[in-house]
mmCIF file of C-alpha atoms in Angstrom:
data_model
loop_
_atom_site.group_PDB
_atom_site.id
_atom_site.type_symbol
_atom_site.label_atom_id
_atom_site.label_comp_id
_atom_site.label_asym_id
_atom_site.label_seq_id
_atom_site.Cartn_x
_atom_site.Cartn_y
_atom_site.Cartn_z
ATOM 1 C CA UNK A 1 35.800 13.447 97.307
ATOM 2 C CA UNK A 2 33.392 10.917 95.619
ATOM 3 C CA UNK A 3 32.650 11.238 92.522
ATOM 4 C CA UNK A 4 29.742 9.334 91.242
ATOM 5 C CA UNK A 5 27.072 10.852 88.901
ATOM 6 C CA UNK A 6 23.104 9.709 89.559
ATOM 7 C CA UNK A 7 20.901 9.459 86.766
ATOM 8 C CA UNK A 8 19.166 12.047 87.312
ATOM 9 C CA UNK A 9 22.679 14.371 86.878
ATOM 10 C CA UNK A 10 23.498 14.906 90.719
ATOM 11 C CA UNK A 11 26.998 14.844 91.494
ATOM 12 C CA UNK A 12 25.700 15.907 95.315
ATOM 13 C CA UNK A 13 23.175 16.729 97.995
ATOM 14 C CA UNK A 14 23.511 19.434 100.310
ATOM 15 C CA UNK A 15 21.103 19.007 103.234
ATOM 16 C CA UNK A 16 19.484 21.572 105.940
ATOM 17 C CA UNK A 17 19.601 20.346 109.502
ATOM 18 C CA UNK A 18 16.951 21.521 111.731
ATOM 19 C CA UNK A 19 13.672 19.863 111.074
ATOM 20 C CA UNK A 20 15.079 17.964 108.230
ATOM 21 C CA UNK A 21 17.798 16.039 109.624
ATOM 22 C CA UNK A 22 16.794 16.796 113.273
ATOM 23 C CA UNK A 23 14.320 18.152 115.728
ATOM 24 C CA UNK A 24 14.470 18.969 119.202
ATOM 25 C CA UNK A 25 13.358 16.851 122.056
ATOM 26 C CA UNK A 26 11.992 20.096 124.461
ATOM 27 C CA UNK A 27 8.585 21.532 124.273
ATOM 28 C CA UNK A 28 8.936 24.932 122.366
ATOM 29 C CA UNK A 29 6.607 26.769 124.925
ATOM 30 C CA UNK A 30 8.509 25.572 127.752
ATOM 31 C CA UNK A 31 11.950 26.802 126.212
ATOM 32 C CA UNK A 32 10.221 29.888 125.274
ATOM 33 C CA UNK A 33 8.300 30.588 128.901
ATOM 34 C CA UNK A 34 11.671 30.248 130.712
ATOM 35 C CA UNK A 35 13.548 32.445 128.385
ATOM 36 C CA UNK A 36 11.222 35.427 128.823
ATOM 37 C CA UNK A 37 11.145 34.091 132.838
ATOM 38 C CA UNK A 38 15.383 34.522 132.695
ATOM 39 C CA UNK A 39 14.528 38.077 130.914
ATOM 40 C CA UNK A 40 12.351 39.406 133.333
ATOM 41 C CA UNK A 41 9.351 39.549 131.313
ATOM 42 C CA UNK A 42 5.672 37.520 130.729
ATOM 43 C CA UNK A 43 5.324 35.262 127.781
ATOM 44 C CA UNK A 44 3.736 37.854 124.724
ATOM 45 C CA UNK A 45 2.994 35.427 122.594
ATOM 46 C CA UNK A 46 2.750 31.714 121.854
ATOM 47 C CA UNK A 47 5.295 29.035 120.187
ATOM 48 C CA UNK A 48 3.396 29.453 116.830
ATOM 49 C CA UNK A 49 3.557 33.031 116.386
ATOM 50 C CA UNK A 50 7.504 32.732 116.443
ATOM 51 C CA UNK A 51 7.353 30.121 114.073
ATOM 52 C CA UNK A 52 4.866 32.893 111.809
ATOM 53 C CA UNK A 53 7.850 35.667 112.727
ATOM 54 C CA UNK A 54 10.602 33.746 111.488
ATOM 55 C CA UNK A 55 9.076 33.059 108.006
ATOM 56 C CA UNK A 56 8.487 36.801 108.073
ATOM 57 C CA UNK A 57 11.684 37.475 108.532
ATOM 58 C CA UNK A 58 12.795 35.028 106.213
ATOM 59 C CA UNK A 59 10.814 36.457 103.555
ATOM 60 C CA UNK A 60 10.868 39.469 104.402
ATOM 61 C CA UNK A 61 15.458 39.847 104.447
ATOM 62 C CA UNK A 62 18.151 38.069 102.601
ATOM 63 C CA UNK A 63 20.965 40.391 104.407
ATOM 64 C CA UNK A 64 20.804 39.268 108.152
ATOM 65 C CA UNK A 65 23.806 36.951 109.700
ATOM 66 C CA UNK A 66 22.953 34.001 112.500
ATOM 67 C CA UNK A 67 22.805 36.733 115.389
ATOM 68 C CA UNK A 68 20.580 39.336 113.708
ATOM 69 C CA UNK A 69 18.464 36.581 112.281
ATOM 70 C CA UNK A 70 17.618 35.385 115.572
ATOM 71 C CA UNK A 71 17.143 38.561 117.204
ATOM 72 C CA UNK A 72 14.604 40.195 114.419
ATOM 73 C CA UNK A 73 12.492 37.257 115.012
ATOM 74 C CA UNK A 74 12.200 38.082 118.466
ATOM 75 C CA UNK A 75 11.707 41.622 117.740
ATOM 76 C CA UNK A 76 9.210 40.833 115.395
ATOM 77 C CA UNK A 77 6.764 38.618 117.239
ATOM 78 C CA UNK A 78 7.115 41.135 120.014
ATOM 79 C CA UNK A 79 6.137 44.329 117.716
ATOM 80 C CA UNK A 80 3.014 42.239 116.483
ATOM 81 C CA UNK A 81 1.625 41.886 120.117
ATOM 82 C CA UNK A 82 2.423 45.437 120.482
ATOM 83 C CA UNK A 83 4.994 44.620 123.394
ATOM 84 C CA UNK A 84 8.866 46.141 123.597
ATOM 85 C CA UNK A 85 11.201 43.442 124.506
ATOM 86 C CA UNK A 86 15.440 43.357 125.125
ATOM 87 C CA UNK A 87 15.729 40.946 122.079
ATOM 88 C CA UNK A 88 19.164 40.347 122.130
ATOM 89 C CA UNK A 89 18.642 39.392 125.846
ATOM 90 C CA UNK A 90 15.990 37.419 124.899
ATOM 91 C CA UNK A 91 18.118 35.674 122.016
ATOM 92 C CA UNK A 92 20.446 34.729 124.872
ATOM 93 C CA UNK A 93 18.875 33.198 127.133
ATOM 94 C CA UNK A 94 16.628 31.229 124.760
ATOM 95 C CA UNK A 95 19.510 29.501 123.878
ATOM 96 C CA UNK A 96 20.811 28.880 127.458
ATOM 97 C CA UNK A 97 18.024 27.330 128.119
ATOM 98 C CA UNK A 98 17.805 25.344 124.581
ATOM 99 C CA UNK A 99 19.766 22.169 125.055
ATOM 100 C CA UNK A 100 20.953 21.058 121.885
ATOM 101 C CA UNK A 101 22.230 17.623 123.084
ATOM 102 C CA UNK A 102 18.206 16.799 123.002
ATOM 103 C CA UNK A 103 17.089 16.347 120.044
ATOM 104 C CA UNK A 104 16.772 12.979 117.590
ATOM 105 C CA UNK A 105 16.734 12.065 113.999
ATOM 106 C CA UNK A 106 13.600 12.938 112.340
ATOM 107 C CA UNK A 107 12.109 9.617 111.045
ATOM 108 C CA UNK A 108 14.453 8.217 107.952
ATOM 109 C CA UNK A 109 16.870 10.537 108.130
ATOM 110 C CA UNK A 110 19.641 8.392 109.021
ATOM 111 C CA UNK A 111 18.560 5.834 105.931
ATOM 112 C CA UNK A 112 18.345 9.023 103.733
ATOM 113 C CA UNK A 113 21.716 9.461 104.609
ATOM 114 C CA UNK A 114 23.446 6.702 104.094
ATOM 115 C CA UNK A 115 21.147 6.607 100.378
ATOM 116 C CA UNK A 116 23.951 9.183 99.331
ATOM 117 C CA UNK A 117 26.934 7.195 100.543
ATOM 118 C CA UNK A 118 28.520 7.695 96.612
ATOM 119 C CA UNK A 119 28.021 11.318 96.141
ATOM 120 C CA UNK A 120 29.401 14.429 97.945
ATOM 121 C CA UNK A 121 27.230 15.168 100.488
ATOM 122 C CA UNK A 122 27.001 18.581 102.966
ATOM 123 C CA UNK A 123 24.754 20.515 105.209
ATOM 124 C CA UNK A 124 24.130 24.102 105.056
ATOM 125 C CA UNK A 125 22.554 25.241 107.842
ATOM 126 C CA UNK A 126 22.065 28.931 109.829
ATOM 127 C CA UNK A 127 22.495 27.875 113.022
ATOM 128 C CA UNK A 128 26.271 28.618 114.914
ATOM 129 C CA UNK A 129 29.074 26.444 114.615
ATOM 130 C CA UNK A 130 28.956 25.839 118.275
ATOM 131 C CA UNK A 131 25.251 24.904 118.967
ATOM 132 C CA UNK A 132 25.010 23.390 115.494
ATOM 133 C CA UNK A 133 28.471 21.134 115.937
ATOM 134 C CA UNK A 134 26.596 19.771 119.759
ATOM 135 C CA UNK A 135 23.580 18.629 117.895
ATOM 136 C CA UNK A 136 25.458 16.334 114.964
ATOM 137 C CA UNK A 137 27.385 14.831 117.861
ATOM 138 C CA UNK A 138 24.285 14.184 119.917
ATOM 139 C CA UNK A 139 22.508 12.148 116.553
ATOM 140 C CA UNK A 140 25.906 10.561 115.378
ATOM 141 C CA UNK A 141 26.515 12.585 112.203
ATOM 142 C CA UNK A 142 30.025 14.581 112.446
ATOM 143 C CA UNK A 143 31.338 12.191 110.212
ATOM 144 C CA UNK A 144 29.049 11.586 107.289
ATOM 145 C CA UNK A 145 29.376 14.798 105.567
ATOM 146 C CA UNK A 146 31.841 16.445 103.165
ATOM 147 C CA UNK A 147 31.457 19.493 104.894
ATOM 148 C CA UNK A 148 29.233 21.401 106.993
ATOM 149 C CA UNK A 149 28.743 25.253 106.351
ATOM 150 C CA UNK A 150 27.089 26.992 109.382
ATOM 151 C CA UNK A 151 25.585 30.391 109.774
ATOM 152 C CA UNK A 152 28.671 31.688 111.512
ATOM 153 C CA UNK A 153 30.772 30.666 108.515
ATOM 154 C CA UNK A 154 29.456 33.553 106.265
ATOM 155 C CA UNK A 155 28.007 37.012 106.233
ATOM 156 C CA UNK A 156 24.573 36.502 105.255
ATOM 157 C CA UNK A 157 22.799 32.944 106.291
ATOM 158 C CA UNK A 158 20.087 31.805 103.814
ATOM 159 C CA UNK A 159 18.237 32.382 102.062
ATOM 160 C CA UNK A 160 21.282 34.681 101.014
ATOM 161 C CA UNK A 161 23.318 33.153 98.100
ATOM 162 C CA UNK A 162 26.958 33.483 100.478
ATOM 163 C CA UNK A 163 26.296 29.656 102.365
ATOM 164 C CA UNK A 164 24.858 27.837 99.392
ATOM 165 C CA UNK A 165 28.062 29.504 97.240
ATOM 166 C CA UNK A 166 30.565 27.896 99.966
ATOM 167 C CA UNK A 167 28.818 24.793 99.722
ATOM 168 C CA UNK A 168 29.393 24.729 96.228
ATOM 169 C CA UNK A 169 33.024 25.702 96.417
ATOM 170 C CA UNK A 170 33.987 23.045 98.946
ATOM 171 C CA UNK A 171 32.014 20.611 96.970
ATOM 172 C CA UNK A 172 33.384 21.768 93.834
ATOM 173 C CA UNK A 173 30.353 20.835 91.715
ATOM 174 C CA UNK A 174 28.190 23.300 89.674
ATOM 175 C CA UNK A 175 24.897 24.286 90.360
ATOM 176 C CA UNK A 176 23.257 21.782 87.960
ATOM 177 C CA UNK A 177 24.587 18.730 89.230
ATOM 178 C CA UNK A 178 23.230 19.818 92.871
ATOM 179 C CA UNK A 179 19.853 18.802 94.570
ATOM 180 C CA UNK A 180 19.187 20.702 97.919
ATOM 181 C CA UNK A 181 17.041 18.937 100.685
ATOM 182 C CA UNK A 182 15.061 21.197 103.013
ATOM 183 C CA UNK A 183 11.638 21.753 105.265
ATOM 184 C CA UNK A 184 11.870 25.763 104.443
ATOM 185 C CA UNK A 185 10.555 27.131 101.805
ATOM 186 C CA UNK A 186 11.796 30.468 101.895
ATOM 187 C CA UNK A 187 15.659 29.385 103.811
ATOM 188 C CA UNK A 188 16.092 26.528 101.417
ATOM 189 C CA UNK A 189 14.224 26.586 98.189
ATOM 190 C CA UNK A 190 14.249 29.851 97.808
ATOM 191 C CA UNK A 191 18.055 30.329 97.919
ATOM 192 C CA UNK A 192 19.227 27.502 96.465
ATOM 193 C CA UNK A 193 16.632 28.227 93.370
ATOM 194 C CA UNK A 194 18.419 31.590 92.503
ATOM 195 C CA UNK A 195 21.788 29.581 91.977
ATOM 196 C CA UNK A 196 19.841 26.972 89.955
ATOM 197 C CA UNK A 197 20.208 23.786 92.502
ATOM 198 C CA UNK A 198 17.432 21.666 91.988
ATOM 199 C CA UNK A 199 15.232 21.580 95.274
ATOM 200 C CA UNK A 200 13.394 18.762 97.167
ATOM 201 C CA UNK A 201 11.325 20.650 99.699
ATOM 202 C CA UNK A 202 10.185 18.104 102.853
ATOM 203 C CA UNK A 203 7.741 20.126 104.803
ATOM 204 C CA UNK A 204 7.600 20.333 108.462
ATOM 205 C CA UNK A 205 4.156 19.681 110.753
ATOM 206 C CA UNK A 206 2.226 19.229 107.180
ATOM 207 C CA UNK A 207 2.655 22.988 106.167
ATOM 208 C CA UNK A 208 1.182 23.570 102.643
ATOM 209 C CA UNK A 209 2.750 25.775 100.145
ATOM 210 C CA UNK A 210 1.149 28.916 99.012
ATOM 211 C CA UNK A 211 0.536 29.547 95.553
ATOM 212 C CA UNK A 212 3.066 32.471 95.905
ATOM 213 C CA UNK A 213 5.764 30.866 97.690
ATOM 214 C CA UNK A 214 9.013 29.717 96.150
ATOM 215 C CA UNK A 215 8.676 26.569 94.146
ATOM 216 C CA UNK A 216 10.477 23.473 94.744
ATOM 217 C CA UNK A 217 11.187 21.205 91.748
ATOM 218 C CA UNK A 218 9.949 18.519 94.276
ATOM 219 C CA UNK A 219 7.995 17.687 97.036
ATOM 220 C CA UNK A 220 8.392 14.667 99.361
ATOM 221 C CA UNK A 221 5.856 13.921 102.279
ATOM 222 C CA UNK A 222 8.984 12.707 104.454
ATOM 223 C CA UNK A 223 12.296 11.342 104.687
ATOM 224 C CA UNK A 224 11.362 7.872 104.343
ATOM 225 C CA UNK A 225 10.175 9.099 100.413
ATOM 226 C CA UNK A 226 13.396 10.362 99.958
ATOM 227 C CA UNK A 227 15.018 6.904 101.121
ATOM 228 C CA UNK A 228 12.941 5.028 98.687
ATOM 229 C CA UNK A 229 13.082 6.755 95.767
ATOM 230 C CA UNK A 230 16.596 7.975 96.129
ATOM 231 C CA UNK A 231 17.642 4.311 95.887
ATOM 232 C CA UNK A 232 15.067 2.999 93.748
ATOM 233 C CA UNK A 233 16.256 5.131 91.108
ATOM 234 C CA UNK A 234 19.011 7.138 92.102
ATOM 235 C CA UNK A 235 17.461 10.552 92.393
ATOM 236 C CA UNK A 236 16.525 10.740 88.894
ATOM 237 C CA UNK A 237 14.309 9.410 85.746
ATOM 238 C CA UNK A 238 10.538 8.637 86.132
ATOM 239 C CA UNK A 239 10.427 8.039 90.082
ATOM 240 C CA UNK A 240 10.769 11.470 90.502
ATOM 241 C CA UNK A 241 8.346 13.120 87.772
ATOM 242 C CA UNK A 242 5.726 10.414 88.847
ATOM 243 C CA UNK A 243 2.486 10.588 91.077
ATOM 244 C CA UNK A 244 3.827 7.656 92.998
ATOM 245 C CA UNK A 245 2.266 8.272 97.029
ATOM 246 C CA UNK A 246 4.546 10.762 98.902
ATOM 247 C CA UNK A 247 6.094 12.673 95.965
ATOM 248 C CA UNK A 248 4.106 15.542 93.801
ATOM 249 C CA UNK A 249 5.780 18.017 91.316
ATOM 250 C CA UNK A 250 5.840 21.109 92.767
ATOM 251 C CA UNK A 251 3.652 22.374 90.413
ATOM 252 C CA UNK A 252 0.665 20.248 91.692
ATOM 253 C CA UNK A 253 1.562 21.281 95.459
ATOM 254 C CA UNK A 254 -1.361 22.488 96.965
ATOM 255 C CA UNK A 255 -2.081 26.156 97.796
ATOM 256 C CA UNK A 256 -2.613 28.053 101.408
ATOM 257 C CA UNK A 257 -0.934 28.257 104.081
ATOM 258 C CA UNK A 258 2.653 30.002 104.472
ATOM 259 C CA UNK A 259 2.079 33.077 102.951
ATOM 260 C CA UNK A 260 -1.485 33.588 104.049
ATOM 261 C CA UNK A 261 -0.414 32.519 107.567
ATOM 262 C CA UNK A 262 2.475 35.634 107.569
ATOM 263 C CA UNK A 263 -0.479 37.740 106.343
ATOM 264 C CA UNK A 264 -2.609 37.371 109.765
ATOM 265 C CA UNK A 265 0.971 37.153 111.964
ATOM 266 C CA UNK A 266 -0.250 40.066 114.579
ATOM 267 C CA UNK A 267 -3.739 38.736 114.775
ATOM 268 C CA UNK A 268 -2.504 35.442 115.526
ATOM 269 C CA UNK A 269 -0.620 36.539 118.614
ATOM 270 C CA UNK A 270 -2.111 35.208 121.493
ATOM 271 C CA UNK A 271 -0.772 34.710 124.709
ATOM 272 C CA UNK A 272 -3.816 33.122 126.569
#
């Protein structure tokens, strides 16, 4: 276990995986079309709406595991364009269609990684051990964690408390000495906020954060900010409270979109 302290106070950094560390190669409506095509039903709705369902269900539930997270997004999509689907059939054959050999690094990940070669390091993700395991082999990365906890590892996934706790356990560090890298704000900020982790939030496709959502105590533009400041000053001191491009307080994050996007989820669901 390493044991070397940044200036900033972090002993560790516990990552997410999807869409921080990795994204998939496939085109979500393609995945999507051929898992309602294996079903036995039309497409109801497009790849965006799903995306709007999950943070609904994300906000919306701290007490789902991996299999009922998956489903209730689904289900919920589905209820917004007033259509009754088999969701756990759908959940199934979405991911027998989803290869998760393809997908790559997200741009500086793999430089953001090796940025916190001296302190414990570990991914908390809520994906299953056994999809989750294929994609770290497919981008190289079994090996350059502490440990990995995946959604099939505890009874609630995030933004419950149970993964982050493990994490913290395994790590043995406390809370304070943590910093928690994610592209949700409601899976990763949100949970590791209520066990007082500080949280560097990286968003995904240039999502904004409302003015209600959870609030990071940073926000980076991309990986590559993380790289550079991370090693410029070892996660801590005036890099991080600066205005320097590519990293605002979270206080200064601008308002809109993830909460008033969840608002307008069933008029959004178009399947044209």
């Amino acid at each position: 276990m390493r044991s070397h302290v940044s200036q900033r106070g972090y002993e560790a950094v516990i990552f997410d995986l999807d869409r921080t560390l990795v994204e998939h190669d496939q085109d979500p409506a393609t995945l999507f079309d051929a898992a309602c095509s294996a079903t036995g039903i039309e497409p109801f709705c497009q790849p965006e709406t799903l995306e709007l369902a999950a943070e609904v269900v994300r906000e919306g539930s701290e007490e789902l595991d991996a299999v009922s997270y998956e489903r209730r997004v689904f289900a919920t999509a589905a209820a917004a364009t007033d259509t009754d689907v088999p969701a756990s059939e759908l959940v199934q054959a979405y991911n027998d269609v989803l290869d998760n050999q393809a997908v790559s690094l997200r741009p500086g990940a793999d430089t953001a990684i090796e940025s916190t070669a001296d302190l414990a390091t570990a991914i908390v993700t809520n994906g299953s051990e056994n999809t989750h395991t294929t994609k770290l082999q497919a981008v190289g990365l079994t090996k350059h964690f502490d440990t990995v906890i995946f959604g099939t590892d505890v009874p609630q996934v995030k933004p419950a408390s149970d993964p982050f706790e493990l994490a913290l356990d395994r790590l043995r560090v406390e809370p304070s000495r943590v910093l928690k890298v994610g592209d949700s704000l409601f899976r990763d900020v949100k949970g590791a906020n209520k066990l007082g982790l500080d949280t560097a939030w990286i968003p995904f496709d240039d999502r904004r954060r409302g003015v209600n959502d959870p609030e990071p105590t940073y926000t980076l533009s991309s990986q590559q900010i993380f790289l550079r400041y991370s090693r410029r000053d070892c996660f801590g001191g005036e890099v991080w409270g600066s205005r320097a491009t590519g990293v605002e307080r979270s206080e200064d994050a601008v308002t809109g979109s993830v909460a008033s996007s969840v608002a307008s989820l069933q008029k959004a669901c178009s399947c044209d």
